C-alpha cells in the first residue's frame, strides 16, 4: 500500500490493462467497465481529435507513458502482469549481477595462474658449493720400450777379421775385446801413406824454387791430401776402439747382433756388431695434446708392460718432445726406467701413467652432465641457473676434479638438473658444502 494513495481501480484509456494503485498494479484478464458518465477514450487518441482535445484522458491525467512513470518505480510485464519494482530491489539485482561477474573473473584468473604454474613450474634444486683441493692426476698414454743406448760397431778401414770374440746375447763390459783384426793391412796402408806424403813433399820443394805459380799450387794441394790420409791412418791405429789389434767395446751392455765371421775382409764403415745398454730403458710414450701443458721434466711415472700386466715399474720424465703427431693428435714423452733385472726388453709395448699434481675443484659426480662429448655443470647466480662447460682433470669413485670452468665457492646444481635449461629460474631448497 502506498502512503497517501487510496486503493482504487483506474481504467487505462487503451482499454487493455487496469492498474491497482498500491503495492502493485495488476492487469485483469478482461477490461472493467467505466463508471457511468465517464466517457471511454479510444487508444488511438481519436477522442482527442474529435473533441478537439478539450477532455483529457486518464493517461494524460496520470502522465503514464512508455517513457516516463508518474511513480518513482520501474515497471515490468511478466505473464500479463505489470509490476512496480522498487529502487532497492533494482539495486540488489545489479549488485548480484556484479558479484556473479566478479566471481567468474576471479575463477578465470585463478585457472589461468594455475595453468601457468603447471606449465612453467619453478624447479626445486639442491646446490653444492664447490671447494678447491690439491690432487694428483694421472696422464696416460701407450708407448714402446727402447734401450738407453744402442751402438753399431764399425771400422773406417777395410780389414781382415782374425776372430770374433763375442756372440749375440753376451753381457759385455766397457773396453772388453770384441773382434780381433789382422793389423798387417793397416800397417801396410800406413807405410804406403807415409811414402806418398814424403814424395809429395819432395815434389813441392822442387817446384817451389823453379816452377810457376800454377805448378806450385798443384804441388801444395797434392801434399795436403797425402798428409791428411796419413794422419787418418795413424789416428785409426791409435783409436780407443783398437787395442793390441782388437776392437773393444765402448760401453757396457748386451751384444744383440754379430754380422761378420772369422777370416772375412770387411769394407770400410761396415757395421760389424750391435751393442745395447739395457740397464736403463727409455719408454717413448704418446700423450694426448690436451695434456701438453701438464707434463714436465722429472715428473714420476708408472710403467705397466703389456706382457707383464701385474708388474709396475717406476720411471721419470727425461724428455718432452715438442712435436705433434698429426694422425693421432699426440706428442712424445720419454720415460727413463731402471731395468735392473732386465724384465723390460726393447720393443715391448707398455702403458704409462704420468703423475701430475694440481689444484682443482672437487665436484660430486651427480653435478656433472655429459652432453655431446662435453661436460656441463649448472652454476646458480641468485635464482638463475646457467649452463657452463667444464674440463675434467681427474675422477674418483664419487668425485670429479675440474681444472677449468668452475671457481672456488661456485654453487652448482646437485639435484634436479636433468630438465634444466640455461638461464632458467630455480627454487633453491638446500645447499651442501664441500668439506676439506
Short mmCIF file of C-alpha atoms in Angstrom, two decimals:
data_model
loop_
_atom_site.label_atom_id
_atom_site.label_comp_id
_atom_site.label_asym_id
_atom_site.label_seq_id
_atom_site.Cartn_x
_atom_site.Cartn_y
_atom_site.Cartn_z
CA UNK A 1 0.00 0.00 0.00
CA UNK A 2 1.36 3.40 -0.99
CA UNK A 3 1.20 6.02 1.68
CA UNK A 4 -1.37 8.74 0.93
CA UNK A 5 -2.86 6.97 -2.04
CA UNK A 6 -6.23 5.20 -1.69
CA UNK A 7 -6.67 1.92 -3.36
CA UNK A 8 -8.90 2.15 -6.38
CA UNK A 9 -9.41 0.75 -9.80
CA UNK A 10 -8.43 3.04 -12.63
CA UNK A 11 -9.23 2.43 -16.27
CA UNK A 12 -6.35 2.96 -18.65
CA UNK A 13 -7.56 4.58 -21.87
CA UNK A 14 -6.17 1.85 -24.18
CA UNK A 15 -8.71 -0.47 -22.67
CA UNK A 16 -6.21 -3.30 -22.16
CA UNK A 17 -4.95 -3.02 -18.59
CA UNK A 18 -6.24 -1.99 -15.20
CA UNK A 19 -3.87 -0.73 -12.53
CA UNK A 20 -4.41 -1.38 -8.86
CA UNK A 21 -2.58 1.54 -7.25
CA UNK A 22 -0.97 0.09 -4.13
CA UNK A 23 1.82 -2.40 -3.63
CA UNK A 24 1.49 -3.34 -7.33
CA UNK A 25 -0.70 -2.72 -10.39
CA UNK A 26 -2.46 -5.84 -11.59
CA UNK A 27 -3.79 -6.16 -15.15
CA UNK A 28 -7.09 -8.02 -15.23
CA UNK A 29 -7.78 -10.58 -17.88
CA UNK A 30 -10.83 -8.57 -19.08
CA UNK A 31 -11.18 -4.78 -19.07
CA UNK A 32 -13.52 -3.41 -16.45
CA UNK A 33 -16.45 -1.14 -17.42
CA UNK A 34 -16.10 2.56 -16.75
CA UNK A 35 -18.29 4.27 -14.23
CA UNK A 36 -21.43 5.95 -15.57
CA UNK A 37 -20.81 9.32 -17.04
CA UNK A 38 -17.12 8.57 -17.76
CA UNK A 39 -16.79 8.53 -21.50
CA UNK A 40 -14.42 5.97 -22.93
CA UNK A 41 -11.35 7.23 -24.63
CA UNK A 42 -10.04 5.34 -27.64
CA UNK A 43 -6.48 4.06 -27.56
CA UNK A 44 -5.51 5.73 -30.76
CA UNK A 45 -6.48 9.21 -29.50
CA UNK A 46 -9.47 9.62 -31.82
CA UNK A 47 -11.48 11.11 -29.00
CA UNK A 48 -8.97 13.84 -28.55
CA UNK A 49 -9.06 14.51 -32.25
CA UNK A 50 -12.87 14.51 -32.33
CA UNK A 51 -13.31 16.64 -29.27
CA UNK A 52 -10.57 18.99 -30.10
CA UNK A 53 -8.55 17.77 -27.10
CA UNK A 54 -10.80 19.58 -24.59
CA UNK A 55 -11.27 16.48 -22.39
CA UNK A 56 -8.04 14.83 -21.36
CA UNK A 57 -7.93 11.12 -20.78
CA UNK A 58 -6.71 9.22 -17.75
CA UNK A 59 -3.28 8.61 -19.44
CA UNK A 60 -2.79 12.35 -19.68
CA UNK A 61 -4.05 12.88 -16.16
CA UNK A 62 -1.63 10.36 -14.70
CA UNK A 63 1.05 11.06 -17.32
CA UNK A 64 1.56 7.31 -17.85
CA UNK A 65 3.59 6.61 -20.97
CA UNK A 66 6.33 4.32 -22.19
CA UNK A 67 8.95 6.93 -21.46
CA UNK A 68 8.02 8.18 -18.01
CA UNK A 69 6.14 6.88 -14.98
CA UNK A 70 4.25 9.11 -12.55
CA UNK A 71 5.54 6.98 -9.67
CA UNK A 72 9.16 6.53 -8.58
CA UNK A 73 9.10 2.85 -9.57
CA UNK A 74 10.18 0.70 -12.53
CA UNK A 75 7.56 -1.39 -14.21
CA UNK A 76 7.87 -4.82 -15.71
CA UNK A 77 5.43 -7.10 -17.52
CA UNK A 78 5.55 -10.73 -16.50
CA UNK A 79 2.90 -13.14 -17.82
CA UNK A 80 0.40 -10.38 -18.35
CA UNK A 81 1.16 -8.64 -15.05
CA UNK A 82 2.56 -5.17 -14.85
CA UNK A 83 4.70 -4.89 -11.72
CA UNK A 84 6.27 -1.97 -9.96
CA UNK A 85 9.91 -2.61 -8.97
CA UNK A 86 11.20 -0.53 -6.09
CA UNK A 87 14.64 1.12 -6.45
CA UNK A 88 16.17 -1.05 -3.65
CA UNK A 89 15.15 -4.19 -5.46
CA UNK A 90 16.70 -2.90 -8.67
CA UNK A 91 19.96 -2.15 -6.90
CA UNK A 92 20.00 -5.62 -5.39
CA UNK A 93 19.73 -7.16 -8.84
CA UNK A 94 22.56 -5.01 -10.13
CA UNK A 95 24.77 -5.84 -7.16
CA UNK A 96 24.00 -9.55 -7.56
CA UNK A 97 24.91 -9.42 -11.25
CA UNK A 98 28.14 -7.57 -10.44
CA UNK A 99 29.09 -10.12 -7.77
CA UNK A 100 28.46 -13.03 -10.11
CA UNK A 101 30.60 -11.38 -12.79
CA UNK A 102 33.41 -10.69 -10.31
CA UNK A 103 33.37 -14.28 -9.07
CA UNK A 104 33.57 -15.53 -12.64
CA UNK A 105 36.53 -13.24 -13.35
CA UNK A 106 38.33 -14.45 -10.21
CA UNK A 107 37.74 -18.07 -11.16
CA UNK A 108 39.11 -17.43 -14.66
CA UNK A 109 42.16 -15.67 -13.23
CA UNK A 110 42.83 -18.48 -10.74
CA UNK A 111 42.51 -21.05 -13.53
CA UNK A 112 44.94 -19.09 -15.71
CA UNK A 113 47.51 -18.78 -12.93
CA UNK A 114 47.18 -22.45 -12.04
CA UNK A 115 47.65 -23.41 -15.69
CA UNK A 116 50.77 -21.27 -15.93
CA UNK A 117 52.17 -22.80 -12.77
CA UNK A 118 51.57 -26.28 -14.10
CA UNK A 119 53.11 -25.44 -17.47
CA UNK A 120 56.10 -23.50 -16.16
CA UNK A 121 56.59 -24.59 -12.57
CA UNK A 122 59.83 -23.31 -10.99
CA UNK A 123 62.03 -26.39 -10.43
CA UNK A 124 63.30 -27.06 -6.93
CA UNK A 125 67.04 -27.82 -6.79
CA UNK A 126 69.69 -28.76 -4.28
CA UNK A 127 73.01 -26.96 -4.65
CA UNK A 128 76.62 -27.90 -3.89
CA UNK A 129 79.20 -25.27 -3.03
CA UNK A 130 82.46 -26.04 -4.83
CA UNK A 131 85.75 -26.26 -2.94
CA UNK A 132 89.36 -26.44 -4.13
CA UNK A 133 91.78 -29.20 -3.25
CA UNK A 134 95.23 -30.39 -4.17
CA UNK A 135 95.07 -33.61 -6.13
CA UNK A 136 97.22 -35.90 -8.19
CA UNK A 137 96.33 -36.58 -11.78
CA UNK A 138 97.40 -39.47 -13.96
CA UNK A 139 98.12 -38.60 -17.58
CA UNK A 140 98.10 -41.79 -19.60
CA UNK A 141 99.46 -42.99 -22.91
CA UNK A 142 100.87 -46.02 -24.66
CA UNK A 143 104.47 -46.42 -25.70
CA UNK A 144 107.35 -48.63 -26.83
CA UNK A 145 110.41 -49.62 -24.81
CA UNK A 146 113.84 -48.63 -26.21
CA UNK A 147 117.32 -49.20 -24.82
CA UNK A 148 119.05 -46.21 -23.30
CA UNK A 149 121.88 -46.59 -25.83
CA UNK A 150 122.38 -48.67 -28.95
CA UNK A 151 125.68 -48.66 -30.83
CA UNK A 152 126.76 -50.24 -34.11
CA UNK A 153 130.50 -51.06 -34.01
CA UNK A 154 132.29 -50.34 -37.31
CA UNK A 155 135.81 -49.61 -38.58
CA UNK A 156 136.77 -46.91 -41.12
CA UNK A 157 139.40 -49.03 -42.86
CA UNK A 158 138.92 -52.28 -44.74
CA UNK A 159 140.48 -55.10 -42.74
CA UNK A 160 140.54 -58.83 -42.38
CA UNK A 161 138.93 -60.43 -39.33
CA UNK A 162 141.08 -62.87 -37.46
CA UNK A 163 138.48 -63.77 -34.81
CA UNK A 164 135.07 -62.87 -33.35
CA UNK A 165 135.32 -62.88 -29.56
CA UNK A 166 131.61 -62.46 -28.62
CA UNK A 167 128.21 -63.81 -29.67
CA UNK A 168 124.64 -62.40 -29.53
CA UNK A 169 123.21 -62.25 -26.03
CA UNK A 170 126.56 -61.87 -24.29
CA UNK A 171 126.74 -59.34 -21.48
CA UNK A 172 129.85 -57.27 -22.05
CA UNK A 173 131.65 -54.59 -20.12
CA UNK A 174 133.45 -51.42 -21.07
CA UNK A 175 136.73 -51.98 -23.07
CA UNK A 176 136.09 -55.70 -23.47
CA UNK A 177 137.64 -57.11 -26.72
CA UNK A 178 135.05 -57.88 -29.40
CA UNK A 179 136.79 -58.63 -32.71
CA UNK A 180 140.43 -59.42 -33.46
CA UNK A 181 141.76 -57.80 -36.65
CA UNK A 182 144.77 -58.56 -38.82
CA UNK A 183 146.92 -55.40 -38.46
CA UNK A 184 149.09 -56.25 -41.46
CA UNK A 185 146.79 -54.47 -43.91
CA UNK A 186 146.51 -51.41 -41.74
CA UNK A 187 150.24 -51.25 -41.17
CA UNK A 188 150.83 -51.60 -44.90
CA UNK A 189 148.42 -48.77 -45.57
CA UNK A 190 150.20 -46.59 -43.01
CA UNK A 191 153.60 -47.27 -44.65
CA UNK A 192 152.18 -46.51 -48.09
CA UNK A 193 150.58 -43.27 -46.86
CA UNK A 194 153.88 -42.18 -45.32
CA UNK A 195 155.72 -42.79 -48.58
CA UNK A 196 153.07 -40.85 -50.53
CA UNK A 197 153.33 -37.91 -48.15
CA UNK A 198 157.18 -37.85 -48.44
CA UNK A 199 157.02 -37.91 -52.25
CA UNK A 200 154.50 -35.06 -52.28
CA UNK A 201 156.75 -33.04 -50.01
CA UNK A 202 159.79 -33.56 -52.28
CA UNK A 203 157.87 -32.51 -55.40
CA UNK A 204 156.61 -29.39 -53.70
CA UNK A 205 160.16 -28.44 -52.70
CA UNK A 206 161.42 -28.92 -56.24
CA UNK A 207 158.81 -26.71 -57.92
CA UNK A 208 158.85 -24.01 -55.28
CA UNK A 209 162.23 -22.68 -56.49
CA UNK A 210 161.88 -23.04 -60.27
CA UNK A 211 158.23 -23.66 -61.13
CA UNK A 212 155.48 -21.26 -61.98
CA UNK A 213 152.61 -20.33 -59.70
CA UNK A 214 150.18 -22.92 -61.11
CA UNK A 215 152.61 -25.78 -60.70
CA UNK A 216 153.42 -24.71 -57.18
CA UNK A 217 149.70 -24.60 -56.26
CA UNK A 218 149.09 -28.09 -57.64
CA UNK A 219 152.09 -29.47 -55.74
CA UNK A 220 150.85 -27.92 -52.49
CA UNK A 221 147.39 -29.48 -52.95
CA UNK A 222 148.87 -32.94 -53.56
CA UNK A 223 150.99 -32.71 -50.45
CA UNK A 224 148.00 -31.71 -48.28
CA UNK A 225 145.95 -34.67 -49.49
CA UNK A 226 148.79 -37.14 -48.82
CA UNK A 227 149.33 -35.75 -45.36
CA UNK A 228 145.64 -35.95 -44.42
CA UNK A 229 145.45 -39.61 -45.47
CA UNK A 230 148.49 -40.48 -43.41
CA UNK A 231 147.13 -38.70 -40.34
CA UNK A 232 143.81 -40.53 -40.65
CA UNK A 233 145.50 -43.92 -40.75
CA UNK A 234 147.63 -43.06 -37.76
CA UNK A 235 144.51 -41.98 -35.89
CA UNK A 236 142.81 -45.29 -36.66
CA UNK A 237 145.84 -47.21 -35.50
CA UNK A 238 145.75 -45.30 -32.22
CA UNK A 239 141.92 -45.32 -31.90
CA UNK A 240 140.48 -46.08 -28.44
CA UNK A 241 138.38 -48.81 -30.15
CA UNK A 242 141.56 -50.57 -31.28
CA UNK A 243 143.84 -52.04 -28.67
CA UNK A 244 146.57 -54.52 -29.50
CA UNK A 245 144.87 -55.32 -32.78
CA UNK A 246 141.43 -55.89 -31.18
CA UNK A 247 138.25 -53.86 -31.48
CA UNK A 248 137.00 -53.20 -27.94
CA UNK A 249 133.57 -52.20 -26.57
CA UNK A 250 132.97 -48.51 -25.83
CA UNK A 251 130.17 -49.33 -23.33
CA UNK A 252 128.68 -51.99 -21.12
CA UNK A 253 125.67 -53.79 -22.44
CA UNK A 254 124.40 -56.74 -24.39
CA UNK A 255 125.53 -57.93 -27.81
CA UNK A 256 122.39 -58.18 -29.88
CA UNK A 257 123.75 -58.86 -33.38
CA UNK A 258 127.04 -60.03 -34.96
CA UNK A 259 127.37 -59.50 -38.72
CA UNK A 260 130.84 -60.93 -39.51
CA UNK A 261 132.74 -64.19 -39.24
CA UNK A 262 136.44 -65.01 -38.77
CA UNK A 263 138.52 -64.80 -41.97
CA UNK A 264 136.24 -62.27 -43.68
CA UNK A 265 137.53 -59.00 -45.10
CA UNK A 266 135.00 -56.26 -44.47
CA UNK A 267 134.56 -52.96 -46.24
CA UNK A 268 135.25 -49.67 -44.53
CA UNK A 269 132.46 -48.38 -42.17
CA UNK A 270 130.51 -51.65 -42.35
CA UNK A 271 128.53 -52.41 -39.11
CA UNK A 272 130.27 -55.40 -37.57
CA UNK A 273 128.08 -55.94 -34.48
CA UNK A 274 125.50 -54.16 -32.31
CA UNK A 275 125.57 -53.47 -28.56
CA UNK A 276 122.63 -52.27 -26.44
CA UNK A 277 122.73 -50.78 -22.97
CA UNK A 278 119.53 -52.12 -21.37
CA UNK A 279 120.37 -51.34 -17.75
CA UNK A 280 118.11 -48.33 -18.19
CA UNK A 281 115.35 -48.35 -20.79
CA UNK A 282 113.51 -45.40 -22.29
CA UNK A 283 109.78 -45.68 -22.92
CA UNK A 284 108.63 -43.42 -25.77
CA UNK A 285 105.05 -42.53 -24.80
CA UNK A 286 102.35 -40.95 -26.95
CA UNK A 287 100.45 -38.43 -24.79
CA UNK A 288 97.31 -36.53 -25.92
CA UNK A 289 97.98 -32.93 -26.95
CA UNK A 290 95.34 -31.80 -24.45
CA UNK A 291 97.85 -32.64 -21.68
CA UNK A 292 100.81 -30.80 -23.23
CA UNK A 293 100.99 -28.16 -20.53
CA UNK A 294 100.69 -30.71 -17.72
CA UNK A 295 103.83 -32.77 -18.43
CA UNK A 296 107.19 -31.57 -17.14
CA UNK A 297 110.70 -32.91 -16.68
CA UNK A 298 111.38 -35.08 -13.62
CA UNK A 299 107.72 -35.98 -13.10
CA UNK A 300 107.22 -39.51 -11.81
CA UNK A 301 105.51 -42.17 -13.89
CA UNK A 302 104.27 -45.74 -13.58
CA UNK A 303 105.03 -48.13 -16.44
CA UNK A 304 102.98 -51.30 -16.95
CA UNK A 305 104.22 -53.60 -19.75
CA UNK A 306 101.51 -55.24 -21.80
CA UNK A 307 103.26 -58.59 -21.42
CA UNK A 308 103.53 -58.12 -17.63
CA UNK A 309 100.19 -56.59 -16.60
CA UNK A 310 100.72 -57.40 -12.90
CA UNK A 311 104.03 -55.56 -12.66
CA UNK A 312 104.64 -51.85 -12.41
CA UNK A 313 107.92 -50.01 -12.84
CA UNK A 314 108.69 -46.53 -11.58
CA UNK A 315 110.12 -44.07 -14.06
CA UNK A 316 110.95 -40.40 -14.54
CA UNK A 317 110.21 -37.97 -17.37
CA UNK A 318 113.54 -37.23 -19.07
CA UNK A 319 112.36 -35.53 -22.26
CA UNK A 320 109.27 -33.83 -23.67
CA UNK A 321 109.38 -33.74 -27.47
CA UNK A 322 107.53 -30.60 -28.69
CA UNK A 323 106.32 -32.10 -31.94
CA UNK A 324 102.77 -33.21 -32.66
CA UNK A 325 101.74 -36.34 -34.50
CA UNK A 326 99.01 -35.14 -36.92
CA UNK A 327 97.49 -38.60 -37.23
CA UNK A 328 96.97 -39.23 -33.52
CA UNK A 329 96.98 -35.68 -32.04
CA UNK A 330 99.66 -36.72 -29.58
CA UNK A 331 103.18 -35.67 -28.61
CA UNK A 332 106.03 -37.83 -27.38
CA UNK A 333 107.39 -38.08 -23.86
CA UNK A 334 110.41 -40.13 -22.84
CA UNK A 335 110.30 -42.03 -19.55
CA UNK A 336 113.52 -43.47 -18.11
CA UNK A 337 113.08 -46.70 -16.14
CA UNK A 338 115.77 -48.58 -14.22
CA UNK A 339 115.85 -52.12 -15.62
CA UNK A 340 117.97 -53.88 -13.01
CA UNK A 341 116.51 -57.35 -13.54
CA UNK A 342 116.24 -56.91 -17.33
CA UNK A 343 112.46 -57.51 -17.25
CA UNK A 344 111.84 -54.72 -19.73
CA UNK A 345 113.02 -55.64 -23.19
CA UNK A 346 113.46 -53.27 -26.11
CA UNK A 347 110.43 -53.46 -28.39
CA UNK A 348 107.91 -54.16 -25.62
CA UNK A 349 104.67 -52.15 -25.57
CA UNK A 350 103.68 -50.54 -22.28
CA UNK A 351 101.09 -48.22 -20.79
CA UNK A 352 102.41 -45.22 -18.86
CA UNK A 353 100.65 -43.08 -16.26
CA UNK A 354 102.44 -39.81 -15.61
CA UNK A 355 101.59 -38.47 -12.16
CA UNK A 356 100.86 -34.76 -12.01
CA UNK A 357 99.83 -32.68 -9.00
CA UNK A 358 97.33 -29.89 -9.49
CA UNK A 359 94.82 -27.69 -7.71
CA UNK A 360 91.31 -28.49 -8.90
CA UNK A 361 87.68 -28.01 -7.94
CA UNK A 362 86.14 -31.06 -6.26
CA UNK A 363 82.60 -31.70 -7.54
CA UNK A 364 80.29 -34.71 -6.94
CA UNK A 365 79.73 -36.87 -9.99
CA UNK A 366 75.99 -36.09 -9.89
CA UNK A 367 76.68 -32.41 -10.59
CA UNK A 368 78.32 -33.01 -13.99
CA UNK A 369 76.39 -33.75 -17.16
CA UNK A 370 77.85 -35.27 -20.32
CA UNK A 371 76.37 -33.54 -23.36
CA UNK A 372 77.54 -34.30 -26.90
CA UNK A 373 81.02 -35.19 -25.77
CA UNK A 374 81.45 -32.19 -23.47
CA UNK A 375 80.95 -31.85 -19.72
CA UNK A 376 78.47 -29.33 -18.28
CA UNK A 377 77.58 -28.00 -14.84
CA UNK A 378 74.75 -25.63 -13.91
CA UNK A 379 76.02 -22.70 -11.83
CA UNK A 380 73.38 -20.77 -9.88
CA UNK A 381 73.61 -16.98 -9.63
CA UNK A 382 70.82 -15.59 -7.47
CA UNK A 383 67.79 -17.53 -8.67
CA UNK A 384 69.03 -18.26 -12.21
CA UNK A 385 70.84 -21.44 -13.30
CA UNK A 386 73.40 -21.08 -16.07
CA UNK A 387 74.98 -23.95 -18.05
CA UNK A 388 78.77 -23.83 -18.00
CA UNK A 389 81.21 -26.08 -19.85
CA UNK A 390 83.93 -27.56 -17.63
CA UNK A 391 87.15 -29.51 -18.18
CA UNK A 392 87.61 -32.70 -16.19
CA UNK A 393 91.13 -33.26 -14.87
CA UNK A 394 90.50 -36.47 -12.97
CA UNK A 395 87.93 -38.78 -11.44
CA UNK A 396 87.47 -40.93 -8.38
CA UNK A 397 84.66 -43.21 -7.28
CA UNK A 398 82.35 -40.34 -6.29
CA UNK A 399 84.21 -37.10 -7.12
CA UNK A 400 85.19 -35.31 -10.30
CA UNK A 401 88.15 -32.90 -10.37
CA UNK A 402 87.53 -29.86 -12.57
CA UNK A 403 90.52 -27.70 -13.52
CA UNK A 404 88.69 -25.26 -15.83
CA UNK A 405 85.18 -23.79 -15.91
CA UNK A 406 84.49 -23.53 -12.16
CA UNK A 407 85.85 -21.34 -9.37
CA UNK A 408 86.08 -21.95 -5.67
CA UNK A 409 82.81 -21.01 -3.98
CA UNK A 410 80.61 -21.53 -7.05
CA UNK A 411 77.25 -23.12 -6.31
CA UNK A 412 76.35 -25.86 -8.76
CA UNK A 413 73.09 -27.79 -9.08
CA UNK A 414 73.44 -31.19 -7.45
CA UNK A 415 69.85 -32.49 -7.52
CA UNK A 416 67.25 -31.50 -10.11
CA UNK A 417 69.45 -30.61 -13.07
CA UNK A 418 68.19 -33.18 -15.60
CA UNK A 419 65.49 -30.95 -17.11
CA UNK A 420 67.12 -27.56 -16.50
CA UNK A 421 67.61 -25.04 -19.29
CA UNK A 422 70.27 -22.37 -19.49
CA UNK A 423 69.11 -19.24 -17.67
CA UNK A 424 66.09 -20.92 -16.07
CA UNK A 425 64.75 -19.70 -12.73
CA UNK A 426 65.12 -22.23 -9.91
CA UNK A 427 63.98 -22.59 -6.32
CA UNK A 428 66.87 -23.50 -4.00
CA UNK A 429 65.79 -25.94 -1.30
CA UNK A 430 69.18 -26.55 0.31
CA UNK A 431 72.94 -26.07 -0.16
CA UNK A 432 75.58 -28.69 0.56
CA UNK A 433 79.16 -27.55 1.16
CA UNK A 434 82.48 -29.16 0.37
CA UNK A 435 84.43 -30.40 3.35
CA UNK A 436 88.21 -30.50 3.12
#
